[in-house]
mmCIF file of C-alpha atoms in Angstrom:
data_model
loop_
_atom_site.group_PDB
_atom_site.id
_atom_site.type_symbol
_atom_site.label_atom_id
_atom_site.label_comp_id
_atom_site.label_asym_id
_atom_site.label_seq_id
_atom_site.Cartn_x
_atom_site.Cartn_y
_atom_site.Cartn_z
ATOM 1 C CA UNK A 10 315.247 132.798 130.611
ATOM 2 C CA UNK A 11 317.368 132.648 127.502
ATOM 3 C CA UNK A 12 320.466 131.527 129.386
ATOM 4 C CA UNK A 13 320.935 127.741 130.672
ATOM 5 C CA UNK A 14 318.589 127.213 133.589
ATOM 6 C CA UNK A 15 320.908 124.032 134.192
ATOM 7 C CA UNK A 16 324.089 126.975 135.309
ATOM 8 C CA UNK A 17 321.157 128.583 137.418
ATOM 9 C CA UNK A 18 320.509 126.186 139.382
ATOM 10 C CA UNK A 19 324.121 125.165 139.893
ATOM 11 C CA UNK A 20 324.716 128.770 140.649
ATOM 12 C CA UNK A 21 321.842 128.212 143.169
ATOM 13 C CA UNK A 22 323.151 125.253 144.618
ATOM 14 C CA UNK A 23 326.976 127.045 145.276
ATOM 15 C CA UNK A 24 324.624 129.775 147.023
ATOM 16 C CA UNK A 25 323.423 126.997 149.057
ATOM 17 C CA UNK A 26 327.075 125.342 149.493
ATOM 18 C CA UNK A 27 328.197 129.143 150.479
ATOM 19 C CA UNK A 28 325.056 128.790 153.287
ATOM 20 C CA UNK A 29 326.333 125.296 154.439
ATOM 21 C CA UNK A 30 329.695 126.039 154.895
ATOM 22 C CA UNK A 31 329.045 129.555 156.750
ATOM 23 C CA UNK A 32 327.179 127.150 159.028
ATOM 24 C CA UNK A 33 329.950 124.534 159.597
ATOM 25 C CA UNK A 34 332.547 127.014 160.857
ATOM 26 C CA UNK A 35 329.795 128.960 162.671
ATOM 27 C CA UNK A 36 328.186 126.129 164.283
ATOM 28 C CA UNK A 37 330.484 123.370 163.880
ATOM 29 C CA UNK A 38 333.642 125.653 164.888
ATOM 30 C CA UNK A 39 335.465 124.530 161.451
ATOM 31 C CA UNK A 40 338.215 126.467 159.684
ATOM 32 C CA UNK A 41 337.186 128.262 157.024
ATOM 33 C CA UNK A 42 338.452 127.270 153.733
ATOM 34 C CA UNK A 43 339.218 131.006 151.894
ATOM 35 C CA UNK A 44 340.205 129.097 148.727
ATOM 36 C CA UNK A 45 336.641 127.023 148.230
ATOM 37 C CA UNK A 46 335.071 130.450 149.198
ATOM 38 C CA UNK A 47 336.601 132.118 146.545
ATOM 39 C CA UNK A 48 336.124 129.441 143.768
ATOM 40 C CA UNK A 49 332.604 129.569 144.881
ATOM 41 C CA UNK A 50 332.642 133.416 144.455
ATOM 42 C CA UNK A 51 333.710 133.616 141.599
ATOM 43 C CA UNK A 52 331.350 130.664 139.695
ATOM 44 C CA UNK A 53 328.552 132.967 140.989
ATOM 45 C CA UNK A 54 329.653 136.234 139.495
ATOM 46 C CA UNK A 55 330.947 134.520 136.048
ATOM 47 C CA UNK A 56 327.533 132.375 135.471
ATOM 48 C CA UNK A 57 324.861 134.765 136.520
ATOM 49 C CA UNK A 58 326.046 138.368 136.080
ATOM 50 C CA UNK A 59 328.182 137.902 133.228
ATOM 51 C CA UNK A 60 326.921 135.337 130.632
ATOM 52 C CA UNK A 61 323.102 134.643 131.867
ATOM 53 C CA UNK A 62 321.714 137.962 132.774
ATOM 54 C CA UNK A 63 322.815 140.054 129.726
ATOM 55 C CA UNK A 64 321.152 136.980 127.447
ATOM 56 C CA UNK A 65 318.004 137.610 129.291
ATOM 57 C CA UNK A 66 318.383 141.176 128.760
ATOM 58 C CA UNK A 67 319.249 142.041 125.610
ATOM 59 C CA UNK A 68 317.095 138.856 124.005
ATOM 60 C CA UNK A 69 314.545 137.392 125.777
ATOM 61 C CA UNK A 70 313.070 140.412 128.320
ATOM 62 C CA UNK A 71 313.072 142.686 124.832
ATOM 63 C CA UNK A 72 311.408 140.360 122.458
ATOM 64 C CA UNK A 73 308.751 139.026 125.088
ATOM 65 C CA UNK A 74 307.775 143.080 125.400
ATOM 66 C CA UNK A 75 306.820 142.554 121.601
ATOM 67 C CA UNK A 76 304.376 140.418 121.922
ATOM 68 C CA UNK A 77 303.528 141.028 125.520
ATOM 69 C CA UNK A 78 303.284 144.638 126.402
ATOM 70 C CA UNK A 79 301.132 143.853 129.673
ATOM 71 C CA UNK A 80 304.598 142.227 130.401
ATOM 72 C CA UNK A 81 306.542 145.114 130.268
ATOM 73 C CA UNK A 82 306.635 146.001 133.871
ATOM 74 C CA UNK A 83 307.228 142.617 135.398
ATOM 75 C CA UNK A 84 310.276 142.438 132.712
ATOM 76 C CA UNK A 85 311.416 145.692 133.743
ATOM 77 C CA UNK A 86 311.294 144.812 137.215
ATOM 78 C CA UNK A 87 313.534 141.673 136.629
ATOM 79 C CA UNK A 88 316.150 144.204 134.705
ATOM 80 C CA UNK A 89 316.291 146.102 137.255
ATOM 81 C CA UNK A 90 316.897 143.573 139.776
ATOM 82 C CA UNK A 91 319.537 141.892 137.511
ATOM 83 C CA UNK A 92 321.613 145.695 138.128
ATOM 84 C CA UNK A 93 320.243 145.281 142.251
ATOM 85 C CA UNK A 94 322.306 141.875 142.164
ATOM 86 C CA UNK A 95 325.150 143.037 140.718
ATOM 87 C CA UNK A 96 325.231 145.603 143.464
ATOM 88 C CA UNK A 97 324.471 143.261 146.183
ATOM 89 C CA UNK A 98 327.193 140.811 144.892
ATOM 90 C CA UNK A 99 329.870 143.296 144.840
ATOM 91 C CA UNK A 100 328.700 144.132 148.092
ATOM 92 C CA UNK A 101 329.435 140.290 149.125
ATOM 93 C CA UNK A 102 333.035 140.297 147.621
ATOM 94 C CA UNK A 103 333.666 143.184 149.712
ATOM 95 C CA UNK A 104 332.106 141.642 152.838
ATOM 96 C CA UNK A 105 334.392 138.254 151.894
ATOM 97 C CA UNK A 106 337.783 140.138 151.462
ATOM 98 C CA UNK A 107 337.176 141.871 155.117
ATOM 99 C CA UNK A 108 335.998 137.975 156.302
ATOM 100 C CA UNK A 109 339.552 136.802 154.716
ATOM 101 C CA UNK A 110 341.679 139.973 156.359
ATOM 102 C CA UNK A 111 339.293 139.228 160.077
ATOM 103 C CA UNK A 112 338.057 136.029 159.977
ATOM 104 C CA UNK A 113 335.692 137.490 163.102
ATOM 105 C CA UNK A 114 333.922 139.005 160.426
ATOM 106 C CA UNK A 115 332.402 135.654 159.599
ATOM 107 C CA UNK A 116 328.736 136.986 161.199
ATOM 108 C CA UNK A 117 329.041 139.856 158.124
ATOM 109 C CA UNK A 118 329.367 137.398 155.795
ATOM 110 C CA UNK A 119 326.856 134.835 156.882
ATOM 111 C CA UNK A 120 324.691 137.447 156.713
ATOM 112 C CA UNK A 121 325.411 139.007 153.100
ATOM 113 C CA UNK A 122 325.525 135.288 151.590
ATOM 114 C CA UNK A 123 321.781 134.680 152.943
ATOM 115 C CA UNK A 124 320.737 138.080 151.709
ATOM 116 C CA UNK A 125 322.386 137.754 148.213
ATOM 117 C CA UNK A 126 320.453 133.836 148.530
ATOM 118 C CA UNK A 127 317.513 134.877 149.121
ATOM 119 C CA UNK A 128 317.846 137.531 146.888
ATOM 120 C CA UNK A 129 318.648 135.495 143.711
ATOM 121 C CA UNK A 130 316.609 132.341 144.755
ATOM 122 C CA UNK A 131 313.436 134.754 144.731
ATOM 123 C CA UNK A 132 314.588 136.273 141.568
ATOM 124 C CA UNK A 133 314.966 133.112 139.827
ATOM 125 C CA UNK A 134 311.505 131.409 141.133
ATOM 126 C CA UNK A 135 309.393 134.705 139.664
ATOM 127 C CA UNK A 136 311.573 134.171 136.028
ATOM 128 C CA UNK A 137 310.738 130.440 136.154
ATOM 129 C CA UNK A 138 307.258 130.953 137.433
ATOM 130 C CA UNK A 139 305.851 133.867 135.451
ATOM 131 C CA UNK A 140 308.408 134.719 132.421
ATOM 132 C CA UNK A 141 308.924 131.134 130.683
ATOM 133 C CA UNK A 142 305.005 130.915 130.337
ATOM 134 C CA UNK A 143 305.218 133.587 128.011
ATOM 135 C CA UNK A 144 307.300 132.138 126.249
ATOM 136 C CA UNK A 145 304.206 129.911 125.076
ATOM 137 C CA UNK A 146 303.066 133.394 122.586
ATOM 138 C CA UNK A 147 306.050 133.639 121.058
ATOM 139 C CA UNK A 148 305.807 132.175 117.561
ATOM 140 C CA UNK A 149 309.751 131.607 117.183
ATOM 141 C CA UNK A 150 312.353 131.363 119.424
ATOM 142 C CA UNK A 151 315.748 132.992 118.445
ATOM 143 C CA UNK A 152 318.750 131.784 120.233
ATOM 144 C CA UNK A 153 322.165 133.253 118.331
ATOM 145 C CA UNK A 154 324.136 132.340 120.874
ATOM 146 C CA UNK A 155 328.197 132.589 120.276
ATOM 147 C CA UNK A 156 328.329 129.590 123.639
ATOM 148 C CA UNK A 157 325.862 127.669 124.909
ATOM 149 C CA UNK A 158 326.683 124.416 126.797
ATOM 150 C CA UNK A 159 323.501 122.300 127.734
ATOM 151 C CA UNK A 160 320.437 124.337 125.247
ATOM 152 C CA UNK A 161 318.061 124.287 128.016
ATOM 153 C CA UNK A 162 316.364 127.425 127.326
ATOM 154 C CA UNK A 163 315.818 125.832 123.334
ATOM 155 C CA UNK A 164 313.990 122.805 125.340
ATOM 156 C CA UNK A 165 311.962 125.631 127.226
ATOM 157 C CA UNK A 166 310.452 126.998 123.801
ATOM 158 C CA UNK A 167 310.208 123.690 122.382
ATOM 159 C CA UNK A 168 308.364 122.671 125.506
ATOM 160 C CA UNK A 169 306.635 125.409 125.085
ATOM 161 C CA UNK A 170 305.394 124.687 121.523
ATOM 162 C CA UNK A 171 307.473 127.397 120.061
ATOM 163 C CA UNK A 172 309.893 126.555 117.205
ATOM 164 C CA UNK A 173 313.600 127.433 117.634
ATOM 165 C CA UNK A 174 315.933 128.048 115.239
ATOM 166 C CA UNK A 175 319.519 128.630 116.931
ATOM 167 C CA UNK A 176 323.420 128.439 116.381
ATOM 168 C CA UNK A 177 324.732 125.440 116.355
ATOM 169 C CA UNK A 178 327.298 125.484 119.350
ATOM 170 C CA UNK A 179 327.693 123.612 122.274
ATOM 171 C CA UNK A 180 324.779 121.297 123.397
ATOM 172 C CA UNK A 181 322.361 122.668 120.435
ATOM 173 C CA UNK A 182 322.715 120.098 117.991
ATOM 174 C CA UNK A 183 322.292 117.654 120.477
ATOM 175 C CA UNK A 184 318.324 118.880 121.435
ATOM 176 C CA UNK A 185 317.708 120.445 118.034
ATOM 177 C CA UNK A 186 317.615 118.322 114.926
ATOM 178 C CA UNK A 187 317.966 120.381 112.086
ATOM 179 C CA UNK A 188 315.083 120.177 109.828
ATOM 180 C CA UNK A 189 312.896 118.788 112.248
ATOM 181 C CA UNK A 190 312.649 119.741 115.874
ATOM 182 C CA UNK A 191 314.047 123.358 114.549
ATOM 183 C CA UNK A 192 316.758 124.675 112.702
ATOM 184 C CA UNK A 193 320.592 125.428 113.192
ATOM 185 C CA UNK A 194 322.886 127.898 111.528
ATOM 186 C CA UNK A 195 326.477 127.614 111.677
ATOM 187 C CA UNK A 196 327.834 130.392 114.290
ATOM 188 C CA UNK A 197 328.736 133.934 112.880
#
């Protein structure tokens, strides 16, 4: 997607810390540490739903319809289930602030965290699997980006054949050299 896959799959991997700690103070009889579970929390929601999501859905999922019409309903679907995750998140954070108030809630919980898992893991397997090849039709990739740390999704297109030109922010100038691998402009 046009975010930083790199943030995805750290966002994955806190959904999978969320999972293993669940299990230690189902399992293992540990206390629950509310503070971690927040921290955790609230990575998930600031990554994903705030900065990654909208990227993918006001650049990349419109510009690939271009191009790609026969893509239009598998990019649709993906909007759609960006809103469905919101949803389902704030659906966790409500499920996590009765876990904090009744920490015999903890089955609730365990429970919404694998859903919301599953959920996003599945979600981010059909973007890698079936919307970054069509990248590969695109004959420039845009990436105006006001922040971007790592420029993953500028290695995707470049990967991909496709030339980028892009702001230069955050990790940018170090995969793109101007003039050669793609261009930079200095950030509006």
């Amino acid at each position: 997607g046009s975010g930083d896959h790199a943030q995805i799959h750290a966002a994955a991997a806190v959904l999978q810390g969320l999972l293993y700690l669940n299990e230690q103070v189902r399992k293992a009889g540990h206390k629950p540490d509310f503070a971690l579970l927040k921290s955790m929390l609230d990575y998930i929601v600031a990554f994903p739903d705030r900065l990654h999501h909208p990227k993918e859905d006001d650049y990349l999922f419109a510009r690939l319809q271009l191009p790609r019409p026969d893509a239009a309903a598998l990019l649709d679907g993906l909007h759609r289930e960006h809103v469905i995750g919101r949803d389902g998140f704030a659906d966790l954070k409500a499920i996590y602030g009765r876990y904090v108030a009744d920490p015999a809630s903890l089955p609730a919980f365990a429970e919404a965290v694998e859903r919301y898992s599953h959920f996003h893991w599945r979600h981010m397997r059909q973007e890698e699997e079936e919307v970054l090849p069509l990248l590969s039709v695109a004959d420039l990739f845009l990436l105006p980006s006001a922040q971007e740390s790592f420029g993953l999704a500028a290695l995707e297109a470049m990967a991909c054949e496709v030339p980028v030109v892009a702001s230069a922010v955050g990790g940018l100038p170090e995969v793109i050299e101007h003039g050669v691998t793609g261009f930079l402009h200095p950030p509006e």
